XYZ file of C-alpha atoms in Angstrom:
720
model
C 67.143 134.971 58.604
C 70.848 132.797 58.229
C 69.815 130.682 61.247
C 70.772 126.742 60.392
C 70.311 123.959 62.383
C 72.748 120.498 62.979
C 71.332 117.885 64.801
C 69.633 118.977 67.903
C 71.423 122.561 67.651
C 71.324 125.527 66.136
C 73.284 128.146 65.044
C 71.955 131.520 65.584
C 74.878 132.944 63.317
C 73.664 136.853 64.145
C 76.247 137.948 61.427
C 74.926 136.240 58.725
C 77.563 135.144 55.831
C 80.800 135.990 57.116
C 83.016 133.081 55.594
C 86.190 134.273 53.095
C 88.691 132.092 51.134
C 91.675 132.340 48.949
C 93.180 130.017 46.130
C 97.005 130.198 45.645
C 98.715 128.533 42.915
C 102.394 126.808 43.362
C 104.031 126.994 40.119
C 107.146 123.747 39.634
C 105.077 121.565 43.254
C 104.014 118.242 43.847
C 104.510 117.621 47.290
C 102.627 119.993 50.306
C 103.539 119.568 53.778
C 101.701 120.344 57.205
C 98.463 122.234 58.913
C 98.155 119.964 61.023
C 96.712 117.805 62.798
C 95.752 114.896 60.741
C 96.127 111.085 60.912
C 97.210 110.581 57.774
C 101.063 110.754 55.572
C 103.226 113.920 55.831
C 103.113 114.718 52.073
C 99.304 115.726 52.259
C 96.890 114.548 49.327
C 94.941 115.766 46.784
C 91.319 116.529 47.769
C 89.274 116.254 43.988
C 87.528 113.744 45.047
C 86.510 113.899 49.061
C 86.429 116.474 51.219
C 88.899 119.423 52.058
C 91.573 119.281 55.397
C 89.345 120.460 58.410
C 90.671 122.795 60.457
C 88.606 122.742 63.358
C 89.595 121.482 67.066
C 87.313 118.476 68.101
C 87.545 115.971 70.936
C 87.465 113.080 68.204
C 86.757 109.538 69.722
C 88.482 107.309 68.188
C 89.682 108.481 64.884
C 90.135 107.003 61.310
C 92.908 107.258 60.246
C 94.231 108.604 56.836
C 91.198 110.968 57.133
C 91.316 114.757 56.264
C 88.858 114.974 58.758
C 89.584 117.458 62.137
C 91.336 116.721 65.045
C 92.266 117.881 67.992
C 95.186 121.378 67.258
C 94.947 122.937 63.975
C 97.700 125.032 62.846
C 96.774 126.828 59.351
C 100.608 126.527 58.292
C 101.173 124.968 54.205
C 104.687 123.851 53.452
C 105.217 122.760 49.636
C 108.523 121.343 48.752
C 110.335 120.867 44.493
C 114.154 119.831 44.492
C 114.317 124.120 43.874
C 112.664 125.704 46.852
C 110.617 125.425 49.936
C 107.500 127.894 50.620
C 105.258 127.919 53.131
C 102.034 129.958 53.358
C 100.494 131.137 56.762
C 97.211 131.290 56.560
C 96.215 133.284 60.226
C 92.844 132.376 61.096
C 91.017 131.257 63.693
C 87.818 130.012 63.042
C 86.868 126.452 60.906
C 88.992 126.631 58.456
C 88.571 123.760 55.247
C 91.840 123.715 52.889
C 91.759 122.042 49.783
C 94.435 120.457 47.521
C 94.490 120.140 43.746
C 97.708 119.047 41.339
C 98.330 118.098 37.644
C 100.281 115.421 38.278
C 97.658 113.771 40.627
C 97.500 110.292 39.664
C 99.683 110.223 37.438
C 102.441 107.649 37.366
C 106.240 106.975 37.531
C 105.144 105.585 33.880
C 103.135 108.204 32.608
C 105.323 111.367 33.329
C 108.019 109.532 31.905
C 105.880 109.037 28.761
C 104.940 113.610 29.141
C 108.780 113.963 29.127
C 109.972 111.779 26.262
C 106.391 113.611 24.139
C 107.847 116.747 24.915
C 104.798 117.714 27.232
C 105.516 121.142 28.425
C 103.187 120.738 31.583
C 105.213 122.137 34.326
C 103.518 120.168 38.067
C 101.533 122.650 39.609
C 99.511 122.468 43.285
C 97.035 124.622 43.892
C 95.947 125.239 47.033
C 92.440 127.051 48.498
C 91.881 128.533 51.811
C 88.551 128.527 53.418
C 87.662 130.312 57.025
C 83.539 130.454 58.442
C 84.886 134.361 59.206
C 88.019 136.500 60.215
C 89.928 138.336 57.432
C 92.330 137.423 54.933
C 95.102 136.986 56.711
C 98.054 135.479 54.651
C 101.789 135.419 55.191
C 104.060 134.192 52.338
C 107.215 132.256 53.916
C 109.462 132.557 51.210
C 112.195 130.178 52.189
C 114.068 128.881 50.113
C 115.706 126.453 52.120
C 113.665 124.438 54.426
C 115.099 126.241 57.539
C 114.393 129.304 56.127
C 111.354 128.524 56.049
C 111.471 127.642 59.918
C 113.394 130.314 61.184
C 110.417 132.950 59.091
C 107.866 130.850 60.555
C 109.597 131.160 64.212
C 109.370 134.956 63.707
C 105.823 135.683 63.241
C 104.902 132.999 65.824
C 108.255 131.826 68.409
C 109.963 128.790 69.040
C 109.866 125.637 70.660
C 109.825 126.669 74.831
C 112.960 125.026 75.575
C 111.755 122.394 78.327
C 112.665 120.717 81.681
C 115.515 118.187 81.103
C 112.600 115.296 83.256
C 110.221 115.735 80.341
C 112.447 115.263 77.685
C 112.728 111.247 79.982
C 110.205 109.069 80.054
C 106.422 109.094 81.649
C 104.236 106.636 82.899
C 100.724 107.795 82.761
C 96.754 105.744 82.706
C 93.398 106.913 83.444
C 93.769 106.251 86.427
C 95.698 105.038 89.160
C 94.204 104.735 91.784
C 95.226 106.070 94.790
C 97.957 106.577 97.815
C 99.252 103.596 97.512
C 98.955 102.577 94.081
C 101.440 105.432 93.165
C 103.588 104.394 95.448
C 103.071 100.382 94.141
C 104.210 101.815 90.232
C 107.106 103.658 91.177
C 108.700 101.711 93.276
C 107.807 99.298 90.582
C 110.234 101.169 88.122
C 112.968 100.641 90.474
C 112.098 96.563 91.346
C 112.631 95.858 87.211
C 115.393 98.505 86.680
C 113.446 100.816 83.792
C 114.370 104.741 84.304
C 110.856 106.938 84.265
C 110.639 110.016 85.250
C 106.369 111.161 86.235
C 103.919 109.513 87.146
C 100.745 110.809 86.143
C 97.065 111.764 87.830
C 94.235 111.531 85.700
C 90.920 112.819 86.955
C 89.667 110.488 88.537
C 92.631 112.247 91.348
C 90.187 114.833 92.195
C 86.921 115.684 94.374
C 84.536 114.628 91.816
C 85.781 116.202 88.308
C 86.442 119.132 90.579
C 89.699 120.691 89.443
C 92.274 122.057 91.731
C 91.934 119.310 94.492
C 91.821 115.437 95.438
C 89.821 112.979 96.579
C 90.021 112.796 100.012
C 90.085 109.380 100.504
C 91.997 108.263 97.468
C 94.609 110.345 97.858
C 94.131 112.128 101.482
C 97.732 113.379 102.028
C 99.094 114.272 98.257
C 102.230 116.466 99.925
C 103.853 113.458 101.275
C 102.729 111.016 98.136
C 104.834 114.096 95.632
C 107.785 114.247 98.487
C 107.678 110.973 98.373
C 108.685 110.827 94.886
C 110.851 114.077 95.003
C 112.912 111.668 97.209
C 113.488 109.295 94.128
C 114.532 112.356 92.163
C 111.253 112.143 90.460
C 107.506 114.319 89.236
C 103.786 113.947 88.974
C 101.894 115.048 86.903
C 97.864 115.958 87.016
C 95.232 116.681 85.136
C 93.460 120.536 85.349
C 90.455 119.958 82.302
C 88.842 123.629 81.584
C 85.575 123.245 82.421
C 84.228 123.661 85.778
C 81.832 121.619 87.840
C 78.564 123.675 88.130
C 78.178 123.802 92.268
C 78.049 126.706 94.425
C 80.001 124.775 97.348
C 83.010 124.418 94.789
C 85.623 127.984 95.031
C 86.818 128.050 91.680
C 83.328 127.130 89.833
C 82.490 130.782 92.425
C 85.166 132.633 91.512
C 84.860 132.515 88.450
C 80.572 132.849 88.079
C 81.382 135.821 90.498
C 84.059 137.927 88.559
C 82.376 137.243 85.541
C 85.060 134.837 83.723
C 82.506 132.479 81.902
C 82.094 132.145 78.492
C 78.559 132.955 77.424
C 75.834 132.411 75.754
C 74.200 134.420 72.990
C 71.263 135.609 75.552
C 74.087 136.708 77.791
C 73.896 134.249 80.330
C 77.248 132.575 81.447
C 77.721 129.352 78.925
C 77.180 125.739 80.361
C 77.604 122.196 78.583
C 77.879 118.784 79.740
C 81.316 116.664 80.316
C 82.774 114.626 83.207
C 81.570 116.736 85.807
C 77.950 116.665 84.909
C 77.154 120.214 84.293
C 80.264 122.372 83.592
C 81.441 126.241 83.087
C 83.087 127.068 80.560
C 85.531 129.886 81.407
C 86.760 132.892 78.530
C 90.741 131.953 78.441
C 90.607 134.857 75.842
C 90.284 137.484 78.433
C 93.937 138.252 79.863
C 92.232 138.991 83.025
C 90.324 135.176 83.202
C 94.056 134.025 82.128
C 95.745 135.938 84.824
C 93.390 135.290 87.740
C 93.565 131.227 86.305
C 96.909 131.535 85.870
C 97.175 132.204 90.441
C 95.501 129.139 91.134
C 98.793 127.687 90.528
C 100.245 129.108 93.088
C 101.034 126.712 95.594
C 98.569 128.525 98.410
C 95.917 127.966 96.342
C 96.293 124.514 94.419
C 96.674 122.966 98.178
C 98.919 119.909 98.192
C 100.790 121.009 94.929
C 104.734 121.236 95.686
C 107.430 122.431 93.379
C 107.407 118.903 91.565
C 104.071 118.803 90.269
C 103.030 119.684 86.855
C 99.757 119.750 84.454
C 98.098 118.646 81.829
C 95.154 119.981 80.009
C 92.840 117.499 78.642
C 89.753 118.351 77.122
C 90.249 121.910 75.546
C 88.855 121.758 72.393
C 86.322 122.999 74.498
C 84.959 119.358 74.820
C 80.772 120.127 75.502
C 79.548 115.891 75.083
C 76.112 117.803 74.239
C 76.943 120.537 72.538
C 77.509 121.121 68.375
C 80.035 117.659 67.333
C 81.232 117.135 70.748
C 81.849 120.928 70.979
C 81.171 124.856 72.017
C 78.645 126.313 70.085
C 79.721 128.428 67.742
C 77.813 131.630 68.840
C 79.167 131.642 72.676
C 80.182 134.396 72.248
C 83.784 135.770 74.640
C 85.054 139.286 75.580
C 84.632 142.166 73.077
C 81.299 140.577 71.752
C 83.409 137.958 69.748
C 81.668 134.505 68.878
C 83.193 131.099 68.994
C 83.420 130.739 65.691
C 85.459 133.419 65.575
C 88.238 131.992 67.427
C 87.201 128.520 68.321
C 90.781 127.038 67.508
C 92.786 129.219 69.691
C 90.341 128.805 73.067
C 93.088 125.455 73.644
C 95.731 127.641 72.946
C 95.210 130.037 75.488
C 94.251 127.660 78.114
C 97.528 125.601 78.249
C 98.904 130.121 77.742
C 97.681 130.393 81.356
C 98.342 126.975 82.730
C 102.146 127.465 82.120
C 102.170 130.900 82.582
C 100.891 129.395 85.996
C 103.731 127.405 86.884
C 106.414 129.988 86.778
C 104.252 132.777 88.770
C 104.009 129.876 91.375
C 107.832 129.656 91.632
C 108.401 133.789 91.955
C 109.527 133.763 87.504
C 112.491 131.333 87.755
C 111.196 127.558 87.152
C 110.395 126.865 83.053
C 106.955 124.621 83.467
C 105.624 122.013 82.064
C 102.545 121.770 80.684
C 100.486 119.391 78.195
C 98.080 120.197 75.989
C 95.367 117.863 73.346
C 94.316 121.174 71.403
C 96.563 123.411 69.890
C 97.165 126.279 67.485
C 99.968 128.006 65.407
C 102.448 129.190 68.283
C 101.245 126.674 70.455
C 104.857 125.455 70.946
C 106.021 128.345 73.170
C 103.977 127.408 76.010
C 105.016 123.463 75.790
C 104.106 119.978 74.529
C 100.935 118.370 72.633
C 100.816 114.551 71.868
C 98.247 113.255 69.523
C 95.094 112.357 71.537
C 93.027 109.711 72.122
C 94.855 106.837 69.303
C 94.011 102.329 69.672
C 96.785 100.162 70.497
C 96.667 98.771 66.191
C 99.813 98.598 64.108
C 98.174 101.234 61.811
C 97.760 103.277 64.700
C 102.237 102.927 65.856
C 102.792 103.236 61.840
C 100.708 106.864 61.940
C 102.073 108.143 64.872
C 105.326 108.926 62.642
C 104.128 111.311 60.412
C 101.346 112.472 62.874
C 104.835 113.695 64.765
C 106.604 114.721 61.590
C 104.105 117.486 60.455
C 103.655 119.151 64.205
C 107.441 119.602 63.934
C 107.198 120.937 60.238
C 104.962 123.004 62.111
C 106.480 124.937 64.727
C 105.495 122.253 67.411
C 108.473 119.551 68.142
C 107.427 118.859 72.104
C 104.940 115.705 70.528
C 104.399 112.472 70.905
C 101.745 109.731 70.987
C 100.301 107.474 73.885
C 102.716 104.580 73.847
C 100.809 101.445 73.689
C 97.794 102.984 72.687
C 94.885 104.794 74.622
C 92.123 102.984 73.660
C 92.242 98.783 73.550
C 95.047 96.794 74.526
C 98.391 95.966 72.668
C 99.623 92.301 72.617
C 103.229 92.287 73.980
C 104.623 92.413 70.097
C 102.782 95.648 70.003
C 103.802 97.288 73.403
C 107.066 96.324 72.615
C 107.835 97.611 69.547
C 105.899 101.139 70.775
C 108.186 101.384 73.680
C 110.742 101.214 71.062
C 109.268 103.991 68.350
C 107.991 105.962 71.520
C 111.527 106.905 72.717
C 112.944 107.993 69.258
C 110.197 110.254 69.353
C 110.030 113.313 71.389
C 107.002 113.699 74.251
C 107.581 109.975 75.596
C 104.838 108.942 77.483
C 102.474 105.778 78.134
C 99.087 106.489 78.306
C 95.687 103.682 78.676
C 91.741 103.827 78.478
C 90.430 103.145 82.074
C 88.623 100.268 80.894
C 92.162 98.094 79.798
C 94.152 96.102 81.858
C 97.322 97.458 83.158
C 100.460 97.281 81.169
C 102.808 98.661 83.218
C 106.099 97.982 81.554
C 107.139 94.782 83.457
C 103.766 93.296 83.520
C 104.547 90.681 80.072
C 107.497 88.214 80.955
C 110.647 88.698 82.000
C 111.676 88.564 78.304
C 109.433 92.036 77.413
C 110.967 93.065 80.611
C 113.679 93.079 79.278
C 112.525 94.372 75.573
C 111.145 98.028 77.238
C 113.978 97.517 79.504
C 116.622 98.873 76.856
C 114.707 100.853 74.258
C 113.531 103.224 77.600
C 117.558 103.130 78.766
C 118.423 103.784 75.030
C 116.374 107.099 75.574
C 118.406 108.043 78.966
C 121.329 107.321 77.242
C 120.423 109.890 74.907
C 118.923 112.357 77.098
C 121.797 115.078 76.337
C 121.352 114.849 73.074
C 117.753 115.469 73.507
C 118.056 118.131 75.326
C 120.974 119.951 73.326
C 118.496 119.436 70.100
C 115.694 121.006 71.610
C 118.279 123.892 72.781
C 118.831 124.650 69.061
C 114.465 124.505 68.844
C 114.452 126.983 71.064
C 116.942 129.172 69.564
C 116.080 128.749 66.352
C 112.490 127.057 65.518
C 113.749 124.025 63.975
C 112.610 121.095 63.882
C 113.819 118.509 66.306
C 112.501 114.902 64.665
C 111.834 116.295 60.964
C 111.337 114.911 57.317
C 114.017 113.282 55.667
C 113.840 115.860 52.707
C 114.593 118.761 55.320
C 118.161 116.934 55.186
C 118.383 116.387 51.925
C 115.770 118.834 50.216
C 116.896 118.357 46.894
C 116.793 114.015 47.323
C 113.279 113.085 45.815
C 113.457 109.716 47.194
C 113.101 110.990 50.526
C 109.624 113.382 49.747
C 107.153 111.085 50.633
C 109.091 108.715 53.291
C 107.154 108.595 56.546
C 108.418 105.352 57.654
C 111.691 107.135 58.707
C 112.875 110.379 59.993
C 115.741 112.476 61.905
C 116.573 113.679 65.001
C 118.393 117.059 64.988
C 121.041 116.380 61.066
C 122.644 113.481 62.712
C 120.383 110.591 64.097
C 118.164 108.466 61.062
C 115.517 106.035 62.973
C 113.259 103.382 61.308
C 111.185 102.091 63.688
C 109.645 98.321 63.263
C 106.300 99.119 62.659
C 104.996 96.137 61.184
C 103.069 93.103 62.888
C 105.948 90.272 62.678
C 108.336 91.912 60.585
C 111.509 89.952 59.683
C 112.824 92.813 58.126
C 113.046 96.485 57.071
C 114.493 98.128 54.400
C 115.701 102.117 55.237
C 116.328 104.790 52.933
C 120.160 106.011 53.371
C 120.386 109.533 52.027
C 123.041 111.152 51.260
C 125.233 111.249 47.848
C 129.275 110.023 49.059
C 128.280 110.014 52.834
C 128.409 107.330 55.706
C 126.108 105.958 58.375
C 126.715 103.880 61.216
C 124.703 101.729 62.413
C 124.764 102.530 66.855
C 124.130 99.619 68.005
C 126.828 97.425 65.672
C 129.050 100.365 64.394
C 128.783 98.915 60.823
C 129.599 101.079 58.356
C 127.578 101.329 54.769
C 127.281 104.305 51.894
C 124.691 106.405 50.328
C 122.659 106.712 49.523
C 120.723 103.226 49.049
C 117.625 101.074 50.355
C 119.556 99.080 53.286
C 117.782 96.293 54.173
C 117.815 95.318 57.408
C 117.226 91.796 59.490
C 115.149 92.521 62.760
C 114.419 91.088 65.946
C 112.090 91.733 68.510
C 115.094 93.768 70.267
C 116.369 95.795 67.264
C 115.068 99.628 66.245
C 117.284 100.575 63.635
C 118.929 103.493 63.923
C 122.270 104.965 62.441
C 124.857 108.205 62.845
C 125.496 110.149 60.398
C 129.432 110.025 59.317
C 130.121 113.689 60.322
C 128.594 113.913 63.102
C 129.142 114.013 66.497
C 126.656 112.732 69.687
C 126.836 113.060 73.451
C 125.639 110.326 75.204
C 125.603 109.539 79.404
C 125.810 105.403 79.138
C 125.504 105.552 82.829
C 121.620 104.943 83.133
C 119.824 105.501 86.597
C 116.517 105.661 87.611
C 115.329 109.212 86.771
C 117.234 111.602 84.673
C 118.059 113.990 87.637
C 119.123 110.957 89.272
C 122.248 111.448 86.874
C 123.014 114.857 86.172
C 126.764 114.962 87.265
C 127.421 111.465 86.032
C 130.505 111.743 82.743
C 129.576 112.139 78.758
C 130.509 109.747 76.192
C 131.175 111.045 73.074
C 130.625 109.238 69.568
C 132.135 110.975 67.068
C 130.914 109.217 63.924
C 133.657 110.392 61.209
C 132.487 111.138 57.467
C 134.767 109.641 53.819
C 136.838 113.297 54.492
C 137.554 111.829 58.397
C 135.766 115.015 59.701
C 133.014 115.149 62.207
C 131.265 117.783 64.537
C 128.620 118.551 67.027
C 127.374 120.516 70.601
C 126.516 119.816 73.784
C 124.621 122.190 75.629
C 124.399 121.689 79.728
C 122.598 123.808 82.296
C 120.934 122.996 85.819
C 117.790 121.101 83.842
C 114.823 123.412 84.657
C 115.226 126.903 85.273
C 115.360 130.214 83.840
C 118.671 130.842 84.557
C 120.156 130.130 80.844
C 118.367 133.140 79.771
C 118.269 135.652 82.973
C 122.056 134.489 84.604
C 123.684 133.233 81.276
C 124.326 130.161 83.277
C 125.065 127.367 81.036
C 128.140 125.725 78.975
C 127.596 125.223 75.233
C 130.228 123.534 74.246
C 131.649 122.772 69.675
C 132.886 119.871 69.252
C 134.870 119.245 65.773
C 137.447 116.337 64.794
C 139.572 117.100 61.588
C 143.290 116.417 60.796
C 143.142 113.733 63.778
C 142.075 115.604 66.317
C 139.150 115.998 68.549
C 138.991 119.478 69.263
C 136.066 121.061 72.311
C 135.868 124.832 71.971
C 133.111 126.996 73.383
C 130.152 127.899 70.776
C 128.898 131.064 72.926
C 131.175 132.242 75.108
C 128.355 134.533 76.967
C 127.743 131.518 78.567
C 129.140 130.300 82.388
C 127.874 127.657 84.080
C 129.893 124.488 86.972
C 129.426 121.353 86.514
C 131.040 118.022 87.905
C 130.121 115.855 84.756
C 132.924 114.824 83.000
C 134.013 113.045 79.617
C 134.889 109.452 80.286
C 135.326 107.845 77.115
C 135.606 109.085 73.059
C 134.450 106.243 70.936
C 135.226 106.531 67.507
C 133.477 105.299 63.792
C 134.968 105.158 60.659
C 139.021 105.904 62.699
C 142.112 103.883 61.767
C 144.459 102.379 63.812
C 147.027 105.995 65.962
C 150.283 104.901 66.971
C 149.466 106.241 70.365
C 146.612 108.952 71.568
C 147.613 112.422 73.665
C 144.606 114.215 75.663
C 146.296 118.407 75.399
C 144.363 119.449 78.129
C 143.157 123.088 79.232
C 146.408 123.977 80.773
C 148.665 122.967 78.360
C 149.315 119.831 80.108
C 149.903 116.868 77.663
C 149.336 113.388 78.464
C 149.034 110.102 76.945
C 145.763 107.800 76.570
C 144.890 105.007 76.840
C 142.751 103.340 74.013
C 141.468 100.302 71.922
C 141.538 99.948 68.308
C 138.535 96.666 66.568
C 140.094 96.504 63.608
C 136.893 94.860 62.349
C 134.809 97.841 63.036
C 137.116 100.287 62.511
C 136.174 101.823 66.223
C 138.482 103.160 68.261
C 137.530 103.950 71.858
C 138.648 106.733 73.730
C 138.860 105.735 77.852
C 138.949 108.337 80.558
C 140.101 112.237 79.470
C 138.699 112.898 82.033
C 138.617 116.126 81.513
C 135.430 118.962 82.419
C 132.867 119.190 80.570
C 133.021 122.597 79.979
C 137.016 123.104 79.205
C 138.951 123.562 76.342
C 140.682 119.949 74.985
C 141.877 118.672 72.224
C 142.500 114.331 71.614
C 145.971 114.906 68.859
C 145.733 110.991 66.772
C 149.120 110.495 66.082
């Protein structure tokens, strides 16, 4: 009776119309954000004249930009912000959802708003949001803020915080579809050493398998996977292989036989196993909503089940919307049936969430519960942050795609998913050298940093574009590695609080209306402001430096700038405009090596950026970088650095932590300083030592050499 057709597909709609809707009015609000994933601006647009924003996880081929169309993931969280407060609406529904946005100020120019004010128009700005879902119940949470950080804490209390990633996963990843064989992997691996470019992970796409049978290796191209993995481990590097959730229908394939024999496949409306086309040809789709199925899937990652796997092998879940090449909109039929009789229409957007959950749990189980997992997923839902990283899918080697990566990552961060990034260089098409360099420079300052490329594109390893471009890419990657202690500490804070690592300026400056629509620059934590160069042939960029009465320091030249101001910055191909906020302290490791693990015992340099009040503070978190011991055994160092009254002090930020590290403090760089007559180190046992220092009067930078104190100890540096 209610049956609908879509092209050649039929939806039986056995329950008839089940849609629900609710309208929310937000008086005083002009700016709304969130509801990823869309390739659009950070500030959401009104939808009066077009389609609403759609939340329905789909495998989208070459997606369009500045479009409310559905993409790979869906988080039904909307943030509303005004100078007075921040609000959140969390619409907990995993069915296909549309979000309509209208505003009484939409389309009004600044002049029009001024005229309203002059004429005494009393109309208060208001944004109206309508949520429409195809099925389910109305289950909505209003997050009352009032500060942006309050919203993050409130949302985290509902869906969890970002998983604390292993340190290597915050470093650089090299991927393409596909590295051809073991010799190709060895060649790429040695290429990074030959060209002195750090790299932590090499990735293998679907061609590494035996006929697209996941959990297997092509016997001709990858006959000795364990030896290959051990070769990477000898260089302290890792590998990631792809494991997709469509299973080749083949009676000789162990995974298929077990899924079928246990009855774990998703079913058709008639009760048979649901099958569709994907990379292997005819494929079945395990029902990841079934806890028993997820437990079985997790067990497949144990070393005795996943043949050839070792401790330095991690996993990538792609195509998990799920992608069904011959399905409606390239996905599963809505009347397919999951455990308990639920239709796919009811929980479609949860499928990828459960795939990543089961995969992450498999990695934890294979180590006996000691090792932190790393899983990258393309499809996601609210709460996916608990299981790993997300990337923005199949982008293209175009400048517009480079630019849109910034608001896409920012929107994901606002919705709880901090570990995000875009394919460096673009997945489809081929970047020229300038686009590739600019993308490396941008990616080095985004949370997930991975190059990736389509099967049909020319090779683009970082050293294939001439010596000068190799040098520029090397420098961008080295900047990432030097900042790994800062990134790692930010991710620890995200794990503890739910606050995003990469965040819009308005999160830090909630009353500054100039920041509300900015999405070509962003903050990393509260300390770094990044304005990547994303325009072809750019000779300069204009960065907005916020904060009345604040100062910012160029991290490359130490030049001080007062705020607020729009600062024009001349740029060359080597420029990555990054500024450290006055009042902050950032830990770095300036001795960059071939992988993050090689740098474990290396010393730190503290970069102290003084505020106009001659004060600064910052934190550092250190543990073993890969286990849960920081949580289960309190094995960590968490330091608080404070500069006040001409004294820099290191104190224990969390007395529960106990951990021994060989690392020490080798230098302190103080920006905005005055020349002291002397510098004295007051050590942990009451010892006192005079330190050498250099002062650059042109830049007002004071450099203190070799305080040589352990990273975990209490000490003070007193400037006289």
